[in-house]
Structure formats: C-alpha cells, structure tokens
Tab-separated table of N, CA and C in Angstrom:
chain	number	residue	atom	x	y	z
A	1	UNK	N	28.269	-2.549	-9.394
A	1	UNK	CA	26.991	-1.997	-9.733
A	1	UNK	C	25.856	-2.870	-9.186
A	2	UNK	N	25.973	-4.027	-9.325
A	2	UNK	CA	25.251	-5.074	-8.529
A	2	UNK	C	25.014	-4.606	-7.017
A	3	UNK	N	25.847	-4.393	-6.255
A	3	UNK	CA	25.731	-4.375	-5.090
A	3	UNK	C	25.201	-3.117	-4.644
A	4	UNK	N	24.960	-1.976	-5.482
A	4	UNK	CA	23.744	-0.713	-5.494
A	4	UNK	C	23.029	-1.122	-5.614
A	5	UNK	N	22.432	-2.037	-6.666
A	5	UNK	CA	21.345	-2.317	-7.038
A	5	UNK	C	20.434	-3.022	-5.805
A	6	UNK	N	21.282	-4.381	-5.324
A	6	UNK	CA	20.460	-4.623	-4.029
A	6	UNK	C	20.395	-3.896	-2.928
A	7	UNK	N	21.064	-2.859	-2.393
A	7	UNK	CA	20.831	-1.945	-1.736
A	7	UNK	C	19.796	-0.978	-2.008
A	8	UNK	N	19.602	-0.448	-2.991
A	8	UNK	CA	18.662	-0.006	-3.356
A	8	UNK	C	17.307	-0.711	-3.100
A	9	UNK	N	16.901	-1.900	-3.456
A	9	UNK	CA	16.343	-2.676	-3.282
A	9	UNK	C	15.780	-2.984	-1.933
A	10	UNK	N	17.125	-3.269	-0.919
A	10	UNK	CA	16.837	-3.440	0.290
A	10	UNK	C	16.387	-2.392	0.910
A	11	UNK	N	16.424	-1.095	0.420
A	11	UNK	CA	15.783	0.176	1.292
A	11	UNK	C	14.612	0.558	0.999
A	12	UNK	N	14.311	-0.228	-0.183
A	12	UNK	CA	12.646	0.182	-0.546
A	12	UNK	C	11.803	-0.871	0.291
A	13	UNK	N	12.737	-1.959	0.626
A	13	UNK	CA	11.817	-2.796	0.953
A	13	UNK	C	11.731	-2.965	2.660
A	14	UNK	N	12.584	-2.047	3.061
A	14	UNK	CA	12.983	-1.531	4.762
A	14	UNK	C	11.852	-0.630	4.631
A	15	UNK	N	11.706	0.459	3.948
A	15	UNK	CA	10.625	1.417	3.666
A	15	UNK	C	9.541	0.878	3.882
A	16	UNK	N	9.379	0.078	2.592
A	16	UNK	CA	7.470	-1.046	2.827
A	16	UNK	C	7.582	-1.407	4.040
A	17	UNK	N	8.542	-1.660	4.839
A	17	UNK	CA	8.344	-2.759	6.057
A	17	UNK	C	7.651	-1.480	6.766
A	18	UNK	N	8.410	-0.803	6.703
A	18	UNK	CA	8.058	1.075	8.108
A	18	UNK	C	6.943	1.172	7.656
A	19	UNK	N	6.284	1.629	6.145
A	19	UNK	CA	5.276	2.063	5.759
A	19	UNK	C	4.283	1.196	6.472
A	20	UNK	N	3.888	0.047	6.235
A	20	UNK	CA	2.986	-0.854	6.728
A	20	UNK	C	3.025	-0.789	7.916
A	21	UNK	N	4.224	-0.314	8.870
A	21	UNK	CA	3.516	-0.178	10.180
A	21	UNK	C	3.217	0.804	10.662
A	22	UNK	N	3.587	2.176	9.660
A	22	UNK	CA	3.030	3.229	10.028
A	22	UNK	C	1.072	3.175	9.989
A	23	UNK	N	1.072	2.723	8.741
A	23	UNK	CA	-0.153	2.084	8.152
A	23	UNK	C	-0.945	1.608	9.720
A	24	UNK	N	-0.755	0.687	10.486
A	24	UNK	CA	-0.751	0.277	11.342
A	24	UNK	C	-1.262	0.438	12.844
A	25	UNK	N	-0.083	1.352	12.723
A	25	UNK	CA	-0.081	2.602	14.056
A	25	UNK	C	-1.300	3.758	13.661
A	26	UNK	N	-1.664	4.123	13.296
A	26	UNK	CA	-2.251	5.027	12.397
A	26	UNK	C	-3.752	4.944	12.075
A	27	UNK	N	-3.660	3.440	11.907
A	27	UNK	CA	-5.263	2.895	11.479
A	27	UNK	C	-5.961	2.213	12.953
A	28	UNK	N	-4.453	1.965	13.763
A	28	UNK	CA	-5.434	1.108	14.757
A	28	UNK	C	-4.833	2.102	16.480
A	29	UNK	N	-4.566	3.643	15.817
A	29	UNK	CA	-4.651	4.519	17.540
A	29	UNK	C	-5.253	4.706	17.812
A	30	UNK	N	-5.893	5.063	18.724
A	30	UNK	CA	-7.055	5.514	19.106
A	30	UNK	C	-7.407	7.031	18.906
A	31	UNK	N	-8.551	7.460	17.985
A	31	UNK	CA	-8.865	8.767	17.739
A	31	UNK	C	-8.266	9.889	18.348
A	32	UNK	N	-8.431	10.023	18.843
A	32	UNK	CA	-8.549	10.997	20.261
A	32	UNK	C	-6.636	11.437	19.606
A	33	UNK	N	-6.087	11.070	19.535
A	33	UNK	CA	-4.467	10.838	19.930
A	33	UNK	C	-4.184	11.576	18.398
A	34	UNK	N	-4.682	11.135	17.360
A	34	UNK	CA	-4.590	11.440	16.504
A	34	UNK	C	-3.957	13.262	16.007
A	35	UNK	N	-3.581	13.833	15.307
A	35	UNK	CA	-3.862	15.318	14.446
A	35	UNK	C	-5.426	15.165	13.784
A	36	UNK	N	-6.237	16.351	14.201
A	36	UNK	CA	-7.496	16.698	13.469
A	36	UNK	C	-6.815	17.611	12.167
A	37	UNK	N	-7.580	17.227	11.213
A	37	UNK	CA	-6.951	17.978	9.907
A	37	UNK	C	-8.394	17.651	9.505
A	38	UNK	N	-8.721	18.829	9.142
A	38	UNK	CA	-10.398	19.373	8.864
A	38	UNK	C	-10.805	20.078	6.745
A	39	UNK	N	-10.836	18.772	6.233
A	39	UNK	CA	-11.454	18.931	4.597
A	39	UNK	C	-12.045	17.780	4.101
A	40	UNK	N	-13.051	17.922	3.672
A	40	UNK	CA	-14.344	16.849	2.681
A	40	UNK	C	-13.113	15.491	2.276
A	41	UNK	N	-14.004	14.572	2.816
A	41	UNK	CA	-13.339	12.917	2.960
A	41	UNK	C	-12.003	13.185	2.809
A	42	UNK	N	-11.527	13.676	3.948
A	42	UNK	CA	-10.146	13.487	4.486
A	42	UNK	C	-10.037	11.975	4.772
A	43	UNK	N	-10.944	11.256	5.411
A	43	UNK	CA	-10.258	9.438	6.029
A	43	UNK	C	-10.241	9.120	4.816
A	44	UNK	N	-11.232	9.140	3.286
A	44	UNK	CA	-11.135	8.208	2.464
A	44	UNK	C	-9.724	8.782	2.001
A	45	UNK	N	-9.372	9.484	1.896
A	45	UNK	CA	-8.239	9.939	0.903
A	45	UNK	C	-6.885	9.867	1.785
A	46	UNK	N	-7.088	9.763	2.740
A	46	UNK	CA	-5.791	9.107	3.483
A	46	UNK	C	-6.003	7.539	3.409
A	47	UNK	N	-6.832	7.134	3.666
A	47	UNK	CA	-7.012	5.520	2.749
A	47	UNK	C	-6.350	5.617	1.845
A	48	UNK	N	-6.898	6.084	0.785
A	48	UNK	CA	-6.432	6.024	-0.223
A	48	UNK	C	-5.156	5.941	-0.853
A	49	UNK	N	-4.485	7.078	-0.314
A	49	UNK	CA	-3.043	7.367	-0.004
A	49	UNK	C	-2.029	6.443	0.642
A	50	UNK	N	-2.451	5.858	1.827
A	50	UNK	CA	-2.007	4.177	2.197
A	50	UNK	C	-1.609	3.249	1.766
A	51	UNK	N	-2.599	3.000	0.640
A	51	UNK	CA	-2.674	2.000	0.130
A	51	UNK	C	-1.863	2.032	-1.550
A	52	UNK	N	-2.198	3.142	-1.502
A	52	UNK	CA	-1.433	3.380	-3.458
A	52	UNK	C	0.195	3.491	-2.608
A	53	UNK	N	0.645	4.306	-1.761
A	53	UNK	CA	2.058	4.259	-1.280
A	53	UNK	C	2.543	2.496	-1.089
A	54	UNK	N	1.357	2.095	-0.639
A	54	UNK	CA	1.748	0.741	-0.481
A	54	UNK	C	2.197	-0.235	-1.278
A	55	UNK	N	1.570	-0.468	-2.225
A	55	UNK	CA	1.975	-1.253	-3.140
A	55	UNK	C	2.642	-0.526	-3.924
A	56	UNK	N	2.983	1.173	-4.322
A	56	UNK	CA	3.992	1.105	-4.693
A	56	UNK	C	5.318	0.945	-4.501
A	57	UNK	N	5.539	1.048	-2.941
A	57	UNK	CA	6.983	0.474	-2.356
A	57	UNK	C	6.980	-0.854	-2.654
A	58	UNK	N	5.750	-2.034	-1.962
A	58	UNK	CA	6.257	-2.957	-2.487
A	58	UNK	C	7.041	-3.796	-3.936
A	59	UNK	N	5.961	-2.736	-4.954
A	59	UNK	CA	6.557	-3.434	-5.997
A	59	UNK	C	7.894	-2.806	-6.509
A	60	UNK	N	8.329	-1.867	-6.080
A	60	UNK	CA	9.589	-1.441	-6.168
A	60	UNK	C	10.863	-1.922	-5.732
A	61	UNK	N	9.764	-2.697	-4.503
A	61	UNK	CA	11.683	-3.002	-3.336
A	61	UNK	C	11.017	-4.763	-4.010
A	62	UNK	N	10.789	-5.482	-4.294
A	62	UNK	CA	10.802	-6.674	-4.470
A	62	UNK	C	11.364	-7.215	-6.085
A	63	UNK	N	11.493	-8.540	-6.107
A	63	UNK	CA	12.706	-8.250	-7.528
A	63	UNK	C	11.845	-8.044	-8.726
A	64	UNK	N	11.191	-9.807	-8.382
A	64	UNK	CA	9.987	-10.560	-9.450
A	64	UNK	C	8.907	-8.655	-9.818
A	65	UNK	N	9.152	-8.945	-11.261
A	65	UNK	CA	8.223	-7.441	-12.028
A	65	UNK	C	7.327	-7.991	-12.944
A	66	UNK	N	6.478	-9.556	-13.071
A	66	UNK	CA	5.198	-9.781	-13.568
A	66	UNK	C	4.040	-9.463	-13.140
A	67	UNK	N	3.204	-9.267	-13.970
A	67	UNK	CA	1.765	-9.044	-13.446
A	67	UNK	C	1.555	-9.856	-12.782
A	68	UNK	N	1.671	-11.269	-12.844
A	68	UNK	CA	1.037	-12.194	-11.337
A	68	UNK	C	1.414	-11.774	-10.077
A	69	UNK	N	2.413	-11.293	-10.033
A	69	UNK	CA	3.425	-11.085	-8.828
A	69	UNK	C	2.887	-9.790	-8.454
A	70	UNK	N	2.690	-9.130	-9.423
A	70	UNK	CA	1.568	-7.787	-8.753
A	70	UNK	C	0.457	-7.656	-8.250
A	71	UNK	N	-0.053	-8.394	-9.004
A	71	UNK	CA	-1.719	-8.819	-8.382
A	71	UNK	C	-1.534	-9.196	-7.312
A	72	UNK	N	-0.588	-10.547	-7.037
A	72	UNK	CA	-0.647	-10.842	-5.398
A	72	UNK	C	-0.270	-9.288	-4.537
A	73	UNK	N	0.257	-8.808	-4.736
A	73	UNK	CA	0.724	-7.411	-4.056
A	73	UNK	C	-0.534	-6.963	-3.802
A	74	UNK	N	-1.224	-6.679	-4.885
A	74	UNK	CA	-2.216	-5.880	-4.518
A	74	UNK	C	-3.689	-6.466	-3.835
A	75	UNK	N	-3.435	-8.114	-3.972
A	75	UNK	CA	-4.511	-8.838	-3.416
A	75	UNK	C	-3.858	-8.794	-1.840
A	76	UNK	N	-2.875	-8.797	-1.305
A	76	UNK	CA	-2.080	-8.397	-0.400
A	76	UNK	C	-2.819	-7.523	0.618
A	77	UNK	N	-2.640	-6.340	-0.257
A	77	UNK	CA	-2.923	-4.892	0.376
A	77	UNK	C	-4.407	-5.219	0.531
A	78	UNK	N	-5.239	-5.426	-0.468
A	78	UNK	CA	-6.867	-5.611	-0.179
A	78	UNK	C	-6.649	-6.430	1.413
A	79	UNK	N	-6.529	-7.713	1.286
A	79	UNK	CA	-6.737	-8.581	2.680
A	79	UNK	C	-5.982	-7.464	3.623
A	80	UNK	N	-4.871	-6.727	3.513
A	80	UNK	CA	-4.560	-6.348	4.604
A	80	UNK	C	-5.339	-4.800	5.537
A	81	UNK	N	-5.868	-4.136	4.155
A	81	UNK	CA	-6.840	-3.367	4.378
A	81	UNK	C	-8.268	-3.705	5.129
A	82	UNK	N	-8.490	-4.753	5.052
A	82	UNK	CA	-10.052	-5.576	5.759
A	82	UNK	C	-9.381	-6.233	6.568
A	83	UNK	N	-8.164	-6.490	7.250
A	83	UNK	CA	-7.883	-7.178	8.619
A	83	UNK	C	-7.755	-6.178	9.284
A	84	UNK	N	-7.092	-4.860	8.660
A	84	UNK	CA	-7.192	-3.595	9.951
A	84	UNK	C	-8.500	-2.924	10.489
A	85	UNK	N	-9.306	-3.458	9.386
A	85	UNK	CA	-10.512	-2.492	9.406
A	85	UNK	C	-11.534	-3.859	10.639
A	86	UNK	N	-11.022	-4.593	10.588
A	86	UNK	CA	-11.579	-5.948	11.679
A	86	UNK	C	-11.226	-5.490	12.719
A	87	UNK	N	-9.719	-5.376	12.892
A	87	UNK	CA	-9.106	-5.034	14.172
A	87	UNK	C	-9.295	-4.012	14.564
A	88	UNK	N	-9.728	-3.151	13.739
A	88	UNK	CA	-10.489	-1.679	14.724
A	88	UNK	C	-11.743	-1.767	15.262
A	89	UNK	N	-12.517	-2.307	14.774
A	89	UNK	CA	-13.625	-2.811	15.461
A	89	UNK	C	-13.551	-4.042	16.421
A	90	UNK	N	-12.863	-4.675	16.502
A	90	UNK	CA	-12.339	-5.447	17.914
A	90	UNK	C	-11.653	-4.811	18.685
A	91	UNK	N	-10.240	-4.220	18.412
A	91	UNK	CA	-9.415	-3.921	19.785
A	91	UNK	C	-9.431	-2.408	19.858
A	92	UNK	N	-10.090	-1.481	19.005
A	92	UNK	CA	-10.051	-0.025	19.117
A	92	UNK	C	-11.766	0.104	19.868
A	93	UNK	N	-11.387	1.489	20.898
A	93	UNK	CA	-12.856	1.861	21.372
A	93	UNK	C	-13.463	3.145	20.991
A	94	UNK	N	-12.569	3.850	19.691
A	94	UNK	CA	-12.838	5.051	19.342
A	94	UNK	C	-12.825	4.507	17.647
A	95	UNK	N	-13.127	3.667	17.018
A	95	UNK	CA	-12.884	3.330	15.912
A	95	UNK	C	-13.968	2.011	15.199
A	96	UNK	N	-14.454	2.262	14.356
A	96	UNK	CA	-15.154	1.122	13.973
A	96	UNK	C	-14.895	0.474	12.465
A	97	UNK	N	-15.360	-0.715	12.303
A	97	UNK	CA	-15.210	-0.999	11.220
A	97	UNK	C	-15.865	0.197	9.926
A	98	UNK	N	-15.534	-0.022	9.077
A	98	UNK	CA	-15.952	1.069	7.913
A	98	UNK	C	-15.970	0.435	6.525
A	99	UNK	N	-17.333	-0.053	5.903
A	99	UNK	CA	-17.046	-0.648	4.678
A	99	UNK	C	-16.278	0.185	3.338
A	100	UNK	N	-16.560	1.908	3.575
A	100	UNK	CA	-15.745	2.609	2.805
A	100	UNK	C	-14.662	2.784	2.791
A	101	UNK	N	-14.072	2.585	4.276
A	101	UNK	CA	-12.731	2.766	4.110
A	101	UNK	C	-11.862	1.468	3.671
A	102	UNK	N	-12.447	0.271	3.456
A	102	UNK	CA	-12.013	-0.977	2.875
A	102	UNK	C	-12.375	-0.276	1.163
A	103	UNK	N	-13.134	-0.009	0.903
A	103	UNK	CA	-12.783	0.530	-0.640
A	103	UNK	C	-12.276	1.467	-0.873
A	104	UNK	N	-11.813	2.289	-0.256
A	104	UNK	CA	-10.645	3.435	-0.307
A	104	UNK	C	-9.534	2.954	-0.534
A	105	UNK	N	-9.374	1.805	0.409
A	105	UNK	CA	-8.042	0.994	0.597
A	105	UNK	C	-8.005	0.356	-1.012
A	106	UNK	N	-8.931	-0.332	-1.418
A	106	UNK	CA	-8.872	-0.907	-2.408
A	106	UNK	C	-8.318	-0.537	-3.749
A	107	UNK	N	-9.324	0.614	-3.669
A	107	UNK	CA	-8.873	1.677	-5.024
A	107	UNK	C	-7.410	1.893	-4.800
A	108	UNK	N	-6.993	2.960	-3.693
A	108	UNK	CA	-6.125	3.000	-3.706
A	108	UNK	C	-4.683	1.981	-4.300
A	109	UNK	N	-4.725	0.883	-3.602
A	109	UNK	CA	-3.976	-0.512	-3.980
A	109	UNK	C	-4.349	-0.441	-5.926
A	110	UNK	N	-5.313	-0.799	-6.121
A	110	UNK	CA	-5.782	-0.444	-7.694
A	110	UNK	C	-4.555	0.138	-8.611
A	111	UNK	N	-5.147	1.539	-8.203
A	111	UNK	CA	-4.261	2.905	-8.908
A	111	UNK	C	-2.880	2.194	-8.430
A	112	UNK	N	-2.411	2.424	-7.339
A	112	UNK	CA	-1.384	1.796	-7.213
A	112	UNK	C	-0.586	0.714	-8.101
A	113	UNK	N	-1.760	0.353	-8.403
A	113	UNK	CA	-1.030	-1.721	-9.062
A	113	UNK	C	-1.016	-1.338	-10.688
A	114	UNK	N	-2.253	-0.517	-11.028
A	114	UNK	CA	-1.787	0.237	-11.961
A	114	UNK	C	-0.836	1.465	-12.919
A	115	UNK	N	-0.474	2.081	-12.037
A	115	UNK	CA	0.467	3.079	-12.127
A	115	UNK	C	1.685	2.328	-12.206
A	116	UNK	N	2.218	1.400	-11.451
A	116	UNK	CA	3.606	0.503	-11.100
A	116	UNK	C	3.269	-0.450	-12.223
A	117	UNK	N	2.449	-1.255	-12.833
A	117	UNK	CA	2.305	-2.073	-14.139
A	117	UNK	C	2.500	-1.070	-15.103
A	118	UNK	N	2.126	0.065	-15.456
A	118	UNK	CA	2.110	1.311	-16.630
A	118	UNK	C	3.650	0.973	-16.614
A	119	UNK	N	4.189	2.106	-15.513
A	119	UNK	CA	5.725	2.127	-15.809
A	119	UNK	C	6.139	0.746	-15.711
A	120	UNK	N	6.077	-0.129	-15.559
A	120	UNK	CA	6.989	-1.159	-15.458
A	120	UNK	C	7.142	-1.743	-17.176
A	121	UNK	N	5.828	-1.856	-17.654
A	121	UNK	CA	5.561	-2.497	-19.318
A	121	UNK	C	5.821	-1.412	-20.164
A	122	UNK	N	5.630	-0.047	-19.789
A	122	UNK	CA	6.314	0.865	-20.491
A	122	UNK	C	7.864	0.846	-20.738
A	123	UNK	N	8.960	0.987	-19.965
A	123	UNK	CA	10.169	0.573	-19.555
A	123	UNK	C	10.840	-0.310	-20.092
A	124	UNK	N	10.204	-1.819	-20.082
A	124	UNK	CA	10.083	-2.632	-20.748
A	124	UNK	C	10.201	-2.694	-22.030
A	125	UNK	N	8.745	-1.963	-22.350
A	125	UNK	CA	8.487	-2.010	-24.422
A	125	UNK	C	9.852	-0.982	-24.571
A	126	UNK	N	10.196	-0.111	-23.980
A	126	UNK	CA	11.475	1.010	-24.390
A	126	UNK	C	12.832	0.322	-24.689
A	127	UNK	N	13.140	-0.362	-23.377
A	127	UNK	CA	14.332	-1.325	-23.610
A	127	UNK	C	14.453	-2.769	-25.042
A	128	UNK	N	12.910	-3.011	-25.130
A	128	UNK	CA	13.070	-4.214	-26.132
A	128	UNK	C	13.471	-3.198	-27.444
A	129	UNK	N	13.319	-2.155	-27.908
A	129	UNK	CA	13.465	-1.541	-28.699
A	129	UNK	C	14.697	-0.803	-29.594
C-alpha cells in the first residue's frame, strides 16, 4: 500500500512539474501563436486558473501538509508569477508586463492555498475523531 501511495505522489508531482511549464509556454509565446477565445477578462481568469491549479498540484504531490509548508508554496507561486510577468516584458515582443495579471496570479495561488488548507485541516479534525 505504501508503494501506491508514493506513486501516487510521484504523479502529482510529474503533473506540477508539466503544469508549470505549461504555465510557461503559455505565458511567455508570443501572442500571435496563441487560440483567441473572446469573453470579459478572459487573461485575468486564466491567471487565475494557473495559479489556483498550481498550488493545488503542488500541495498534493509533496509530502510535508503544514501551513508553513503551504505558505512557502504559495509564496512560491507569487515570486513565480512576477518572474514570468518580468520575462515577458524582456524576452516577449507581443507581451508586456501587467501589474493585474501578477494579482490574478496571486489570488489565484490564495484560493488555491486556501481551498488545499480547508481540506487538508478538515480531514485532519475527521480522522482525530
């Protein structure tokens, strides 16, 4: 049963690895290349979406389940959300930095760090019981 368990484990955390570079590919192509998909703050809400997927794989595929260990996750995702949003405004020529889409990212990560702390201390209080 052990040896599901880290498998399991290891595929969430093969997942985070893909996710983040889909994340990646995605944030730093160049426009143009992209799918147009046409509805009211579509970029923030694919931000958004990024970033809550994000930290919830991470905290899924990793072992440690304290709040410190989450926060770094989600302080994680923040820095990593404002280094892409750097690097589009350096190495992209159809793309600029965007202070909203660094708080899209944010929230997102947020909800994220929150939703994965809910169930995790929920789960928790069930089993001590």
């Amino acid at each position: 049963m052990r040896t599901k368990h880290l498998l399991g484990r290891n595929f969430f955390f093969f997942l985070s690895i893909a996710w983040t570079g889909i994340i990646f590919y995605l944030c730093l192509a160049e426009s143009s290349n992209l799918p147009k998909i046409a509805f009211p703050l579509k970029d923030k809400i694919v931000h958004f979406f990024f970033y809550f997927i994000f930290v919830l794989l991470f905290a899924i595929s990793l072992k440690k389940r304290k709040t410190i260990f989450l926060r770094r996750i989600l302080i994680f995702a923040i820095l990593l959300g404002l280094l892409i949003e750097f690097m589009q405004e350096m190495y992209t020529k159809s793309r600029s930095f965007d202070w909203f889409d660094v708080l899209s990212n944010a929230i997102g990560a947020a909800v994220g760090f929150f939703v994965i702390n809910y169930f995790l201390f929920s789960k928790q209080k069930i089993k001590s019981h």
